[in-house]
Structure formats: structure tokens, C-alpha cells
PDB file of C-alpha atoms in Angstrom:
ATOM      1  CA  MET A  29       0.000   0.000   0.000  1.00  0.00           C
ATOM      2  CA  GLU A  30       2.792   2.409   0.882  1.00  0.00           C
ATOM      3  CA  ARG A  31       4.514   1.692  -2.450  1.00  0.00           C
ATOM      4  CA  ILE A  32       1.333   2.476  -4.375  1.00  0.00           C
ATOM      5  CA  GLU A  33       0.857   5.752  -2.466  1.00  0.00           C
ATOM      6  CA  LEU A  34       4.490   6.698  -3.119  1.00  0.00           C
ATOM      7  CA  ASP A  35       4.129   6.007  -6.841  1.00  0.00           C
ATOM      8  CA  GLU A  36       0.961   8.106  -6.998  1.00  0.00           C
ATOM      9  CA  ALA A  37       2.651  10.941  -5.115  1.00  0.00           C
ATOM     10  CA  MET A  38       5.630  10.843  -7.483  1.00  0.00           C
ATOM     11  CA  LEU A  39       3.325  10.932 -10.519  1.00  0.00           C
ATOM     12  CA  GLN A  40       1.469  13.884  -9.019  1.00  0.00           C
ATOM     13  CA  GLY A  41       4.791  15.612  -8.399  1.00  0.00           C
ATOM     14  CA  GLN A  42       5.798  15.060 -12.015  1.00  0.00           C
ATOM     15  CA  ALA A  43       2.473  16.500 -13.175  1.00  0.00           C
ATOM     16  CA  GLU A  44       3.083  19.610 -11.077  1.00  0.00           C
ATOM     17  CA  ILE A  45       6.511  20.114 -12.623  1.00  0.00           C
ATOM     18  CA  TRP A  46       5.039  19.841 -16.126  1.00  0.00           C
ATOM     19  CA  ARG A  47       2.336  22.341 -15.167  1.00  0.00           C
ATOM     20  CA  TYR A  48       4.874  24.914 -14.004  1.00  0.00           C
ATOM     21  CA  LEU A  49       7.208  24.113 -16.894  1.00  0.00           C
ATOM     22  CA  TYR A  50       4.600  25.214 -19.417  1.00  0.00           C
ATOM     23  CA  SER A  51       2.917  27.971 -17.407  1.00  0.00           C
ATOM     24  CA  PHE A  52       4.693  30.569 -19.555  1.00  0.00           C
ATOM     25  CA  ALA A  53       2.333  29.512 -22.360  1.00  0.00           C
ATOM     26  CA  ASP A  54      -0.562  31.196 -20.542  1.00  0.00           C
ATOM     27  CA  SER A  55       1.133  34.600 -20.744  1.00  0.00           C
ATOM     28  CA  MET A  56       2.070  34.096 -24.381  1.00  0.00           C
ATOM     29  CA  ALA A  57      -1.472  33.051 -25.325  1.00  0.00           C
ATOM     30  CA  LEU A  58      -2.821  36.085 -23.470  1.00  0.00           C
ATOM     31  CA  LYS A  59      -0.436  38.364 -25.351  1.00  0.00           C
ATOM     32  CA  CYS A  60      -1.462  36.712 -28.620  1.00  0.00           C
ATOM     33  CA  ALA A  61      -5.149  37.370 -27.910  1.00  0.00           C
ATOM     34  CA  VAL A  62      -4.379  41.037 -27.234  1.00  0.00           C
ATOM     35  CA  GLU A  63      -2.251  41.444 -30.370  1.00  0.00           C
ATOM     36  CA  LEU A  64      -4.935  39.792 -32.523  1.00  0.00           C
ATOM     37  CA  ARG A  65      -7.663  41.868 -30.799  1.00  0.00           C
ATOM     38  CA  ILE A  66      -9.832  38.793 -30.312  1.00  0.00           C
ATOM     39  CA  ALA A  67     -11.785  40.328 -27.431  1.00  0.00           C
ATOM     40  CA  ASP A  68     -12.405  43.476 -29.489  1.00  0.00           C
ATOM     41  CA  ILE A  69     -13.642  41.427 -32.443  1.00  0.00           C
ATOM     42  CA  ILE A  70     -16.201  39.574 -30.309  1.00  0.00           C
ATOM     43  CA  HIS A  71     -17.203  42.755 -28.463  1.00  0.00           C
ATOM     44  CA  SER A  72     -17.736  44.667 -31.716  1.00  0.00           C
ATOM     45  CA  ASN A  73     -20.089  41.948 -32.932  1.00  0.00           C
ATOM     46  CA  GLY A  74     -22.239  42.335 -29.834  1.00  0.00           C
ATOM     47  CA  GLY A  75     -22.354  38.587 -29.273  1.00  0.00           C
ATOM     48  CA  PRO A  76     -20.572  35.264 -29.720  1.00  0.00           C
ATOM     49  CA  LEU A  77     -18.773  34.374 -32.954  1.00  0.00           C
ATOM     50  CA  THR A  78     -17.572  31.206 -34.612  1.00  0.00           C
ATOM     51  CA  LEU A  79     -13.862  30.610 -35.019  1.00  0.00           C
ATOM     52  CA  SER A  80     -14.110  31.325 -38.756  1.00  0.00           C
ATOM     53  CA  GLN A  81     -15.885  34.618 -38.089  1.00  0.00           C
ATOM     54  CA  ILE A  82     -13.188  35.663 -35.625  1.00  0.00           C
ATOM     55  CA  ALA A  83     -10.464  34.688 -38.095  1.00  0.00           C
ATOM     56  CA  SER A  84     -12.089  36.679 -40.903  1.00  0.00           C
ATOM     57  CA  CYS A  85     -11.817  39.866 -38.812  1.00  0.00           C
ATOM     58  CA  ILE A  86      -8.174  39.453 -37.768  1.00  0.00           C
ATOM     59  CA  ASN A  87      -5.981  42.096 -39.415  1.00  0.00           C
ATOM     60  CA  GLY A  88      -9.059  43.639 -40.982  1.00  0.00           C
ATOM     61  CA  GLY A  89      -9.659  40.578 -43.109  1.00  0.00           C
ATOM     62  CA  LEU A  90      -6.563  41.328 -45.205  1.00  0.00           C
ATOM     63  CA  THR A  91      -4.929  37.982 -44.436  1.00  0.00           C
ATOM     64  CA  SER A  92      -6.059  34.370 -44.050  1.00  0.00           C
ATOM     65  CA  PRO A  93      -5.149  33.294 -40.498  1.00  0.00           C
ATOM     66  CA  ASP A  94      -4.254  29.716 -39.659  1.00  0.00           C
ATOM     67  CA  ILE A  95      -7.505  28.401 -38.166  1.00  0.00           C
ATOM     68  CA  THR A  96      -5.802  25.387 -36.587  1.00  0.00           C
ATOM     69  CA  THR A  97      -3.347  27.530 -34.637  1.00  0.00           C
ATOM     70  CA  LEU A  98      -6.092  29.956 -33.631  1.00  0.00           C
ATOM     71  CA  ALA A  99      -8.226  27.037 -32.387  1.00  0.00           C
ATOM     72  CA  ARG A 100      -5.381  25.776 -30.189  1.00  0.00           C
ATOM     73  CA  ILE A 101      -4.822  29.211 -28.671  1.00  0.00           C
ATOM     74  CA  MET A 102      -8.530  29.666 -28.006  1.00  0.00           C
ATOM     75  CA  ARG A 103      -8.744  26.193 -26.459  1.00  0.00           C
ATOM     76  CA  LEU A 104      -6.044  27.149 -23.941  1.00  0.00           C
ATOM     77  CA  LEU A 105      -7.658  30.506 -23.165  1.00  0.00           C
ATOM     78  CA  ILE A 106     -11.017  28.822 -22.652  1.00  0.00           C
ATOM     79  CA  ARG A 107      -9.449  26.399 -20.169  1.00  0.00           C
ATOM     80  CA  ARG A 108      -8.055  29.428 -18.354  1.00  0.00           C
ATOM     81  CA  LYS A 109     -11.542  31.004 -18.398  1.00  0.00           C
ATOM     82  CA  ILE A 110     -10.393  34.008 -20.444  1.00  0.00           C
ATOM     83  CA  PHE A 111     -13.014  33.199 -23.095  1.00  0.00           C
ATOM     84  CA  THR A 112     -15.997  30.870 -23.087  1.00  0.00           C
ATOM     85  CA  VAL A 113     -17.455  28.567 -25.742  1.00  0.00           C
ATOM     86  CA  HIS A 114     -21.050  27.556 -26.440  1.00  0.00           C
ATOM     87  CA  HIS A 115     -22.454  24.565 -28.310  1.00  0.00           C
ATOM     88  CA  PRO A 116     -25.380  25.793 -30.466  1.00  0.00           C
ATOM     89  CA  SER A 117     -28.609  23.830 -30.110  1.00  0.00           C
ATOM     90  CA  ASP A 118     -28.864  23.529 -33.882  1.00  0.00           C
ATOM     91  CA  GLY A 119     -25.572  21.634 -34.027  1.00  0.00           C
ATOM     92  CA  GLY A 120     -23.714  24.453 -35.806  1.00  0.00           C
ATOM     93  CA  ASP A 121     -20.139  25.620 -35.248  1.00  0.00           C
ATOM     94  CA  LEU A 122     -18.946  26.422 -31.740  1.00  0.00           C
ATOM     95  CA  LEU A 123     -19.552  29.987 -30.615  1.00  0.00           C
ATOM     96  CA  TYR A 124     -16.867  31.906 -28.704  1.00  0.00           C
ATOM     97  CA  ASP A 125     -17.769  34.688 -26.291  1.00  0.00           C
ATOM     98  CA  LEU A 126     -16.282  37.057 -23.713  1.00  0.00           C
ATOM     99  CA  THR A 127     -15.969  36.512 -19.978  1.00  0.00           C
ATOM    100  CA  HIS A 128     -15.424  39.064 -17.214  1.00  0.00           C
ATOM    101  CA  SER A 129     -11.695  38.385 -17.660  1.00  0.00           C
ATOM    102  CA  SER A 130     -11.532  38.996 -21.412  1.00  0.00           C
ATOM    103  CA  ARG A 131     -13.391  42.294 -21.022  1.00  0.00           C
ATOM    104  CA  TRP A 132     -10.136  43.564 -19.490  1.00  0.00           C
ATOM    105  CA  LEU A 133      -8.497  42.854 -22.881  1.00  0.00           C
ATOM    106  CA  LEU A 134     -10.532  45.436 -24.819  1.00  0.00           C
ATOM    107  CA  HIS A 135      -8.208  48.035 -26.321  1.00  0.00           C
ATOM    108  CA  ASP A 136     -10.454  51.093 -26.164  1.00  0.00           C
ATOM    109  CA  SER A 137     -12.132  50.439 -22.815  1.00  0.00           C
ATOM    110  CA  GLU A 138     -11.684  52.778 -19.854  1.00  0.00           C
ATOM    111  CA  GLN A 139     -10.927  49.707 -17.768  1.00  0.00           C
ATOM    112  CA  THR A 140      -8.309  47.788 -19.702  1.00  0.00           C
ATOM    113  CA  LEU A 141      -5.151  45.855 -18.933  1.00  0.00           C
ATOM    114  CA  VAL A 142      -4.022  45.734 -22.571  1.00  0.00           C
ATOM    115  CA  PRO A 143      -1.047  48.100 -22.085  1.00  0.00           C
ATOM    116  CA  MET A 144       0.124  46.104 -19.064  1.00  0.00           C
ATOM    117  CA  VAL A 145      -0.177  42.770 -20.896  1.00  0.00           C
ATOM    118  CA  LEU A 146       1.889  44.108 -23.790  1.00  0.00           C
ATOM    119  CA  MET A 147       4.456  45.746 -21.523  1.00  0.00           C
ATOM    120  CA  GLU A 148       5.034  42.828 -19.173  1.00  0.00           C
ATOM    121  CA  ASN A 149       5.310  40.316 -22.025  1.00  0.00           C
ATOM    122  CA  HIS A 150       7.618  42.401 -24.211  1.00  0.00           C
ATOM    123  CA  PRO A 151      10.929  40.632 -24.997  1.00  0.00           C
ATOM    124  CA  LEU A 152      12.861  43.353 -23.174  1.00  0.00           C
ATOM    125  CA  GLN A 153      10.836  42.649 -20.049  1.00  0.00           C
ATOM    126  CA  MET A 154      11.005  38.875 -20.394  1.00  0.00           C
ATOM    127  CA  ALA A 155      14.795  38.659 -20.750  1.00  0.00           C
ATOM    128  CA  PRO A 156      15.593  39.517 -17.086  1.00  0.00           C
ATOM    129  CA  TRP A 157      13.672  36.458 -15.875  1.00  0.00           C
ATOM    130  CA  HIS A 158      16.468  34.318 -17.308  1.00  0.00           C
ATOM    131  CA  TYR A 159      18.983  35.897 -14.904  1.00  0.00           C
ATOM    132  CA  PHE A 160      17.518  34.864 -11.557  1.00  0.00           C
ATOM    133  CA  SER A 161      20.220  32.292 -10.859  1.00  0.00           C
ATOM    134  CA  GLN A 162      22.935  34.878 -11.565  1.00  0.00           C
ATOM    135  CA  CYS A 163      21.256  37.286  -9.150  1.00  0.00           C
ATOM    136  CA  VAL A 164      21.329  34.602  -6.460  1.00  0.00           C
ATOM    137  CA  LYS A 165      25.000  33.810  -7.121  1.00  0.00           C
ATOM    138  CA  GLU A 166      26.271  37.363  -7.563  1.00  0.00           C
ATOM    139  CA  GLY A 167      23.606  39.737  -6.268  1.00  0.00           C
ATOM    140  CA  GLY A 168      22.424  42.668  -8.337  1.00  0.00           C
ATOM    141  CA  PHE A 169      19.357  43.284 -10.488  1.00  0.00           C
ATOM    142  CA  ALA A 170      18.105  40.976 -13.218  1.00  0.00           C
ATOM    143  CA  PHE A 171      17.174  43.769 -15.629  1.00  0.00           C
ATOM    144  CA  LYS A 172      20.642  45.262 -15.519  1.00  0.00           C
ATOM    145  CA  LYS A 173      22.254  41.855 -15.996  1.00  0.00           C
ATOM    146  CA  ALA A 174      20.081  41.258 -19.057  1.00  0.00           C
ATOM    147  CA  HIS A 175      20.501  44.659 -20.700  1.00  0.00           C
ATOM    148  CA  GLY A 176      23.545  46.271 -19.116  1.00  0.00           C
ATOM    149  CA  CYS A 177      21.547  49.170 -17.699  1.00  0.00           C
ATOM    150  CA  GLU A 178      18.605  49.971 -15.440  1.00  0.00           C
ATOM    151  CA  ILE A 179      15.094  49.976 -16.886  1.00  0.00           C
ATOM    152  CA  TRP A 180      14.879  53.780 -16.565  1.00  0.00           C
ATOM    153  CA  ASP A 181      18.065  54.232 -18.602  1.00  0.00           C
ATOM    154  CA  LEU A 182      16.803  51.923 -21.330  1.00  0.00           C
ATOM    155  CA  ALA A 183      13.481  53.755 -21.461  1.00  0.00           C
ATOM    156  CA  SER A 184      15.238  57.123 -21.695  1.00  0.00           C
ATOM    157  CA  ARG A 185      16.972  56.140 -24.939  1.00  0.00           C
ATOM    158  CA  ASN A 186      14.289  53.892 -26.429  1.00  0.00           C
ATOM    159  CA  PRO A 187      11.132  55.946 -27.182  1.00  0.00           C
ATOM    160  CA  ASP A 188       9.049  52.915 -28.143  1.00  0.00           C
ATOM    161  CA  PHE A 189       9.841  51.083 -24.917  1.00  0.00           C
ATOM    162  CA  ASN A 190       9.351  54.295 -22.947  1.00  0.00           C
ATOM    163  CA  LYS A 191       5.820  54.641 -24.317  1.00  0.00           C
ATOM    164  CA  LEU A 192       5.074  50.964 -23.732  1.00  0.00           C
ATOM    165  CA  PHE A 193       6.267  51.200 -20.120  1.00  0.00           C
ATOM    166  CA  ASN A 194       4.434  54.459 -19.381  1.00  0.00           C
ATOM    167  CA  ASP A 195       1.189  53.222 -20.943  1.00  0.00           C
ATOM    168  CA  GLY A 196       1.392  50.023 -18.911  1.00  0.00           C
ATOM    169  CA  LEU A 197       1.716  51.881 -15.625  1.00  0.00           C
ATOM    170  CA  ALA A 198      -0.896  54.484 -16.604  1.00  0.00           C
ATOM    171  CA  CYS A 199      -3.610  51.904 -17.189  1.00  0.00           C
ATOM    172  CA  THR A 200      -3.242  50.565 -13.639  1.00  0.00           C
ATOM    173  CA  SER A 201      -3.570  54.063 -12.156  1.00  0.00           C
ATOM    174  CA  LYS A 202      -7.077  54.356 -13.573  1.00  0.00           C
ATOM    175  CA  PHE A 203      -8.323  51.577 -11.285  1.00  0.00           C
ATOM    176  CA  LEU A 204      -7.178  53.449  -8.191  1.00  0.00           C
ATOM    177  CA  THR A 205      -8.369  56.914  -9.147  1.00  0.00           C
ATOM    178  CA  SER A 206     -12.038  56.441  -8.259  1.00  0.00           C
ATOM    179  CA  VAL A 207     -11.093  54.823  -4.932  1.00  0.00           C
ATOM    180  CA  ILE A 208      -8.787  57.697  -4.025  1.00  0.00           C
ATOM    181  CA  LEU A 209     -11.320  60.334  -5.025  1.00  0.00           C
ATOM    182  CA  SER A 210     -14.125  58.735  -3.019  1.00  0.00           C
ATOM    183  CA  SER A 211     -12.046  57.803   0.035  1.00  0.00           C
ATOM    184  CA  TYR A 212     -10.063  61.009   0.575  1.00  0.00           C
ATOM    185  CA  LYS A 213     -12.640  63.710  -0.121  1.00  0.00           C
ATOM    186  CA  GLN A 214     -12.007  65.561   3.130  1.00  0.00           C
ATOM    187  CA  GLY A 215      -8.230  65.313   2.893  1.00  0.00           C
ATOM    188  CA  LEU A 216      -8.126  66.504  -0.693  1.00  0.00           C
ATOM    189  CA  SER A 217     -10.434  69.437   0.003  1.00  0.00           C
ATOM    190  CA  SER A 218      -8.100  70.811   2.666  1.00  0.00           C
ATOM    191  CA  ILE A 219      -4.850  71.062   0.645  1.00  0.00           C
ATOM    192  CA  GLY A 220      -3.764  73.667  -1.868  1.00  0.00           C
ATOM    193  CA  SER A 221      -1.050  71.747  -3.701  1.00  0.00           C
ATOM    194  CA  LEU A 222      -0.296  68.094  -4.309  1.00  0.00           C
ATOM    195  CA  VAL A 223       2.701  66.410  -5.938  1.00  0.00           C
ATOM    196  CA  ASP A 224       2.413  62.927  -7.416  1.00  0.00           C
ATOM    197  CA  VAL A 225       5.893  61.457  -7.004  1.00  0.00           C
ATOM    198  CA  GLY A 226       6.607  59.014  -9.798  1.00  0.00           C
ATOM    199  CA  GLY A 227       3.356  60.087 -11.425  1.00  0.00           C
ATOM    200  CA  GLY A 228       4.238  58.824 -14.892  1.00  0.00           C
ATOM    201  CA  THR A 229       2.424  60.754 -17.584  1.00  0.00           C
ATOM    202  CA  GLY A 230       0.102  62.441 -15.080  1.00  0.00           C
ATOM    203  CA  GLY A 231      -3.131  60.498 -15.360  1.00  0.00           C
ATOM    204  CA  LEU A 232      -3.784  60.200 -11.620  1.00  0.00           C
ATOM    205  CA  ILE A 233      -2.960  63.762 -10.605  1.00  0.00           C
ATOM    206  CA  SER A 234      -4.977  65.145 -13.534  1.00  0.00           C
ATOM    207  CA  GLU A 235      -8.107  63.314 -12.361  1.00  0.00           C
ATOM    208  CA  ILE A 236      -7.602  64.563  -8.800  1.00  0.00           C
ATOM    209  CA  VAL A 237      -7.246  68.163  -9.992  1.00  0.00           C
ATOM    210  CA  LYS A 238     -10.254  67.787 -12.272  1.00  0.00           C
ATOM    211  CA  LYS A 239     -12.356  66.748  -9.259  1.00  0.00           C
ATOM    212  CA  HIS A 240     -10.734  69.328  -6.943  1.00  0.00           C
ATOM    213  CA  PRO A 241      -9.798  72.281  -9.189  1.00  0.00           C
ATOM    214  CA  HIS A 242      -8.554  74.327  -6.234  1.00  0.00           C
ATOM    215  CA  ILE A 243      -5.537  72.014  -5.993  1.00  0.00           C
ATOM    216  CA  LYS A 244      -2.315  72.949  -7.750  1.00  0.00           C
ATOM    217  CA  GLY A 245      -1.212  69.636  -9.201  1.00  0.00           C
ATOM    218  CA  ILE A 246       2.400  68.672  -9.806  1.00  0.00           C
ATOM    219  CA  ASN A 247       3.315  65.570 -11.747  1.00  0.00           C
ATOM    220  CA  PHE A 248       6.876  64.581 -10.901  1.00  0.00           C
ATOM    221  CA  ASP A 249       8.836  61.864 -12.666  1.00  0.00           C
ATOM    222  CA  LEU A 250      12.033  61.303 -14.606  1.00  0.00           C
ATOM    223  CA  PRO A 251      12.628  63.816 -17.414  1.00  0.00           C
ATOM    224  CA  HIS A 252      12.182  61.286 -20.228  1.00  0.00           C
ATOM    225  CA  VAL A 253       8.819  60.286 -18.722  1.00  0.00           C
ATOM    226  CA  VAL A 254       7.280  63.733 -18.259  1.00  0.00           C
ATOM    227  CA  SER A 255       8.578  64.835 -21.672  1.00  0.00           C
ATOM    228  CA  THR A 256       5.883  62.660 -23.265  1.00  0.00           C
ATOM    229  CA  ALA A 257       3.085  63.620 -20.831  1.00  0.00           C
ATOM    230  CA  PRO A 258      -0.056  65.320 -22.188  1.00  0.00           C
ATOM    231  CA  THR A 259      -1.031  68.825 -21.090  1.00  0.00           C
ATOM    232  CA  TYR A 260      -3.609  68.897 -18.299  1.00  0.00           C
ATOM    233  CA  ASP A 261      -5.374  71.952 -16.865  1.00  0.00           C
ATOM    234  CA  GLY A 262      -4.059  72.748 -13.409  1.00  0.00           C
ATOM    235  CA  VAL A 263      -1.138  70.303 -13.610  1.00  0.00           C
ATOM    236  CA  SER A 264       2.560  71.122 -13.963  1.00  0.00           C
ATOM    237  CA  HIS A 265       4.968  68.451 -15.191  1.00  0.00           C
ATOM    238  CA  ILE A 266       8.383  68.536 -13.517  1.00  0.00           C
ATOM    239  CA  GLY A 267      11.262  66.221 -14.329  1.00  0.00           C
ATOM    240  CA  GLY A 268      13.763  65.087 -11.736  1.00  0.00           C
ATOM    241  CA  ASP A 269      15.005  62.290  -9.518  1.00  0.00           C
ATOM    242  CA  LEU A 270      12.994  61.542  -6.360  1.00  0.00           C
ATOM    243  CA  PHE A 271      16.139  60.204  -4.668  1.00  0.00           C
ATOM    244  CA  HIS A 272      17.672  63.670  -4.880  1.00  0.00           C
ATOM    245  CA  ALA A 273      14.755  66.044  -4.283  1.00  0.00           C
ATOM    246  CA  ILE A 274      11.037  66.451  -4.916  1.00  0.00           C
ATOM    247  CA  PRO A 275       9.001  69.624  -5.558  1.00  0.00           C
ATOM    248  CA  ASN A 276       7.499  71.431  -2.568  1.00  0.00           C
ATOM    249  CA  ALA A 277       3.765  70.940  -1.987  1.00  0.00           C
ATOM    250  CA  ASP A 278       1.243  70.691   0.844  1.00  0.00           C
ATOM    251  CA  ALA A 279       0.988  66.934   0.352  1.00  0.00           C
ATOM    252  CA  VAL A 280       2.643  64.088  -1.519  1.00  0.00           C
ATOM    253  CA  ILE A 281       1.061  61.057  -3.166  1.00  0.00           C
ATOM    254  CA  LEU A 282       3.203  58.051  -3.992  1.00  0.00           C
ATOM    255  CA  LYS A 283       1.727  54.978  -5.656  1.00  0.00           C
ATOM    256  CA  ILE A 284       3.802  51.819  -5.479  1.00  0.00           C
ATOM    257  CA  LEU A 285       3.184  49.128  -8.085  1.00  0.00           C
ATOM    258  CA  THR A 286       3.857  45.680  -6.633  1.00  0.00           C
TER     259      THR A 286
END
């Protein structure tokens, strides 16, 4: 009996290793769905679509996608509950639809994680994960080991990556804005100036100032970040390094992404 239990435990252990070994495929399939705009295609239709209908809309219908590959990707995303599939009562083709998860993959939605999915799964962001063992052996930071510089330095000389990084962080700020505005009404009404330290392109501070126009808003981040920030009424963009000094204000807000 003990031998049988040991064999079953070993088989279960092997299964767990295989599961973790291929878990990266989930992120890649998610990125694929975003790049192909699958959620947007279904959403634009207003209801579920067959695989062929989804394929016909990819790239504006200008190409003929590989249906077999698309089916495999959708099968994985359905198992992960990103999309759902229905069997029509008339026996027709399977119909694919959105879930609460895939609604976060809509490009033009106010509540979207598309920029974060694209940023976190970009090759430049994936490379540092291969340096964990070196970090353990030698210390230091994985990003710098992978690219020879800190992420901020790379962003400062790579405009495309800078935009990707800033857009990724900006989309997460939107989720917190309504919470901050509803939870700190009294505190925000009693200050005259507020500096958002590490405020990115200024999305959060602009919404605070819009709701409380008496506040003088200051968006503070690295120069290459604020150089691409839009103009907002009541908000000044200031470039600098928070480890050296920050602008004077009545209050400071600092959002940490973990």
C-alpha cells in the first residue's frame, strides 16, 4: 500500500513540474489574444462568434489566419476562463464569447489591462527572468544583468519602450483613481497643492485636480517620462530624480506598483 501511495505521489509531483514548466504559455497566449484583438472582435459583434468569423476579422480581413493555430490558442484561453465557448442547439459551429476576464483585454475600454499585458510580455521585459540564478549567485538586479543598464536608462533612450512602459503603468492608475477620489474627499479638500511622485504621464494627478480644481497639481517623474506627458489643466509636469529632491507641496502622493 505504501509503495502504491508513493508512486501516486511521485506521478502527481511530475504532473506539477510539467504544469509549471509550461505555465509561460498562458502569458504568451494572453499576449497573442491582445495582439490579434480577439476580445475586441467579439465585443464589436455584440455577441458570440464562430472561429471562422473571428479569423475573418483578424488584421481587418486582409490575411487568411491559420484556423488550426487559432483554435489551439482559443482552447487554452477557454481552459483558463479568459473566453468561453457555447455549443449551439442547432448543431452548428462552436460559438466563442467574452468573460469578465476577457473584457479587461478590450483596447479602447476605460478599464483595460491591454497596455500592461503588452508591456510585461515584451521581450525586453522577459529577458531579465532568465537571470535569476545569476542574481542569487552574484547579487544585483536581473534587468541590468540582461541589458547592461537599469530599466529607466533603457526607457530614456528607447522611445518605443518608454511609451510601452508608461502606458502600462498608466492603465493601472485608472483603477485606483475612483477609490482615491471617493475615500479622501475631506483630505483633498483641505490642501492647496499636491505632488504625485513618480506620477508617470500624469493620469492620476490630472483626475484629482479635475475633481478638486482648487488644488495645484504637480506631476513629478524622470525627465524622459514627463517629456511625453499630455497637457492637463491645473497640472505642472516637472522632471527630476525623487532620490535627490522632490518639488514642494502641501501633500505628496506616492503609488507603489507591486
